[in-house]
PDB file of C-alpha atoms in Angstrom:
ATOM      1  CA  MET A  28      56.498 -51.449 -18.750  1.00  0.00           C
ATOM      2  CA  ASP A  29      57.663 -53.227 -21.868  1.00  0.00           C
ATOM      3  CA  THR A  30      58.913 -51.545 -25.018  1.00  0.00           C
ATOM      4  CA  ALA A  31      55.580 -51.744 -26.832  1.00  0.00           C
ATOM      5  CA  ALA A  32      53.769 -49.961 -23.996  1.00  0.00           C
ATOM      6  CA  ILE A  33      56.377 -47.186 -23.931  1.00  0.00           C
ATOM      7  CA  VAL A  34      56.199 -46.753 -27.716  1.00  0.00           C
ATOM      8  CA  MET A  35      52.400 -46.575 -27.652  1.00  0.00           C
ATOM      9  CA  MET A  36      52.513 -44.056 -24.783  1.00  0.00           C
ATOM     10  CA  ILE A  37      54.948 -41.846 -26.713  1.00  0.00           C
ATOM     11  CA  VAL A  38      52.811 -42.060 -29.861  1.00  0.00           C
ATOM     12  CA  ALA A  39      49.699 -41.091 -27.878  1.00  0.00           C
ATOM     13  CA  LEU A  40      51.468 -38.162 -26.208  1.00  0.00           C
ATOM     14  CA  VAL A  41      52.847 -36.894 -29.525  1.00  0.00           C
ATOM     15  CA  THR A  42      49.396 -37.177 -31.102  1.00  0.00           C
ATOM     16  CA  VAL A  43      47.679 -35.273 -28.282  1.00  0.00           C
ATOM     17  CA  TRP A  44      50.296 -32.536 -27.886  1.00  0.00           C
ATOM     18  CA  GLY A  45      50.801 -32.268 -31.655  1.00  0.00           C
ATOM     19  CA  GLY A  46      47.067 -31.834 -32.139  1.00  0.00           C
ATOM     20  CA  MET A  47      46.912 -29.170 -29.434  1.00  0.00           C
ATOM     21  CA  ALA A  48      49.873 -27.301 -30.942  1.00  0.00           C
ATOM     22  CA  ALA A  49      48.333 -27.481 -34.424  1.00  0.00           C
ATOM     23  CA  ALA A  50      45.018 -26.148 -33.093  1.00  0.00           C
ATOM     24  CA  ILE A  51      46.739 -23.263 -31.286  1.00  0.00           C
ATOM     25  CA  VAL A  52      48.754 -22.351 -34.390  1.00  0.00           C
ATOM     26  CA  HIS A  53      45.638 -22.566 -36.566  1.00  0.00           C
ATOM     27  CA  LEU A  54      43.618 -20.358 -34.214  1.00  0.00           C
ATOM     28  CA  SER A  55      46.437 -17.827 -33.914  1.00  0.00           C
ATOM     29  CA  ARG A  56      46.710 -17.597 -37.710  1.00  0.00           C
ATOM     30  CA  HIS A  57      42.932 -17.581 -38.257  1.00  0.00           C
ATOM     31  CA  PRO A  58      41.261 -15.963 -35.238  1.00  0.00           C
ATOM     32  CA  GLU A  59      37.565 -16.678 -34.878  1.00  0.00           C
ATOM     33  CA  ASP A  60      35.337 -13.638 -35.209  1.00  0.00           C
ATOM     34  CA  PRO A  61      32.972 -13.338 -32.205  1.00  0.00           C
TER      35      PRO A  61
END
């Protein structure tokens, strides 16, 4: 893979995992009432 593909892959991974981490932190701080 060339450099651009690697950079885009890293950006996508950071976006996905960062979004998941932010969602988990948000839910842990503000639990949803059933």
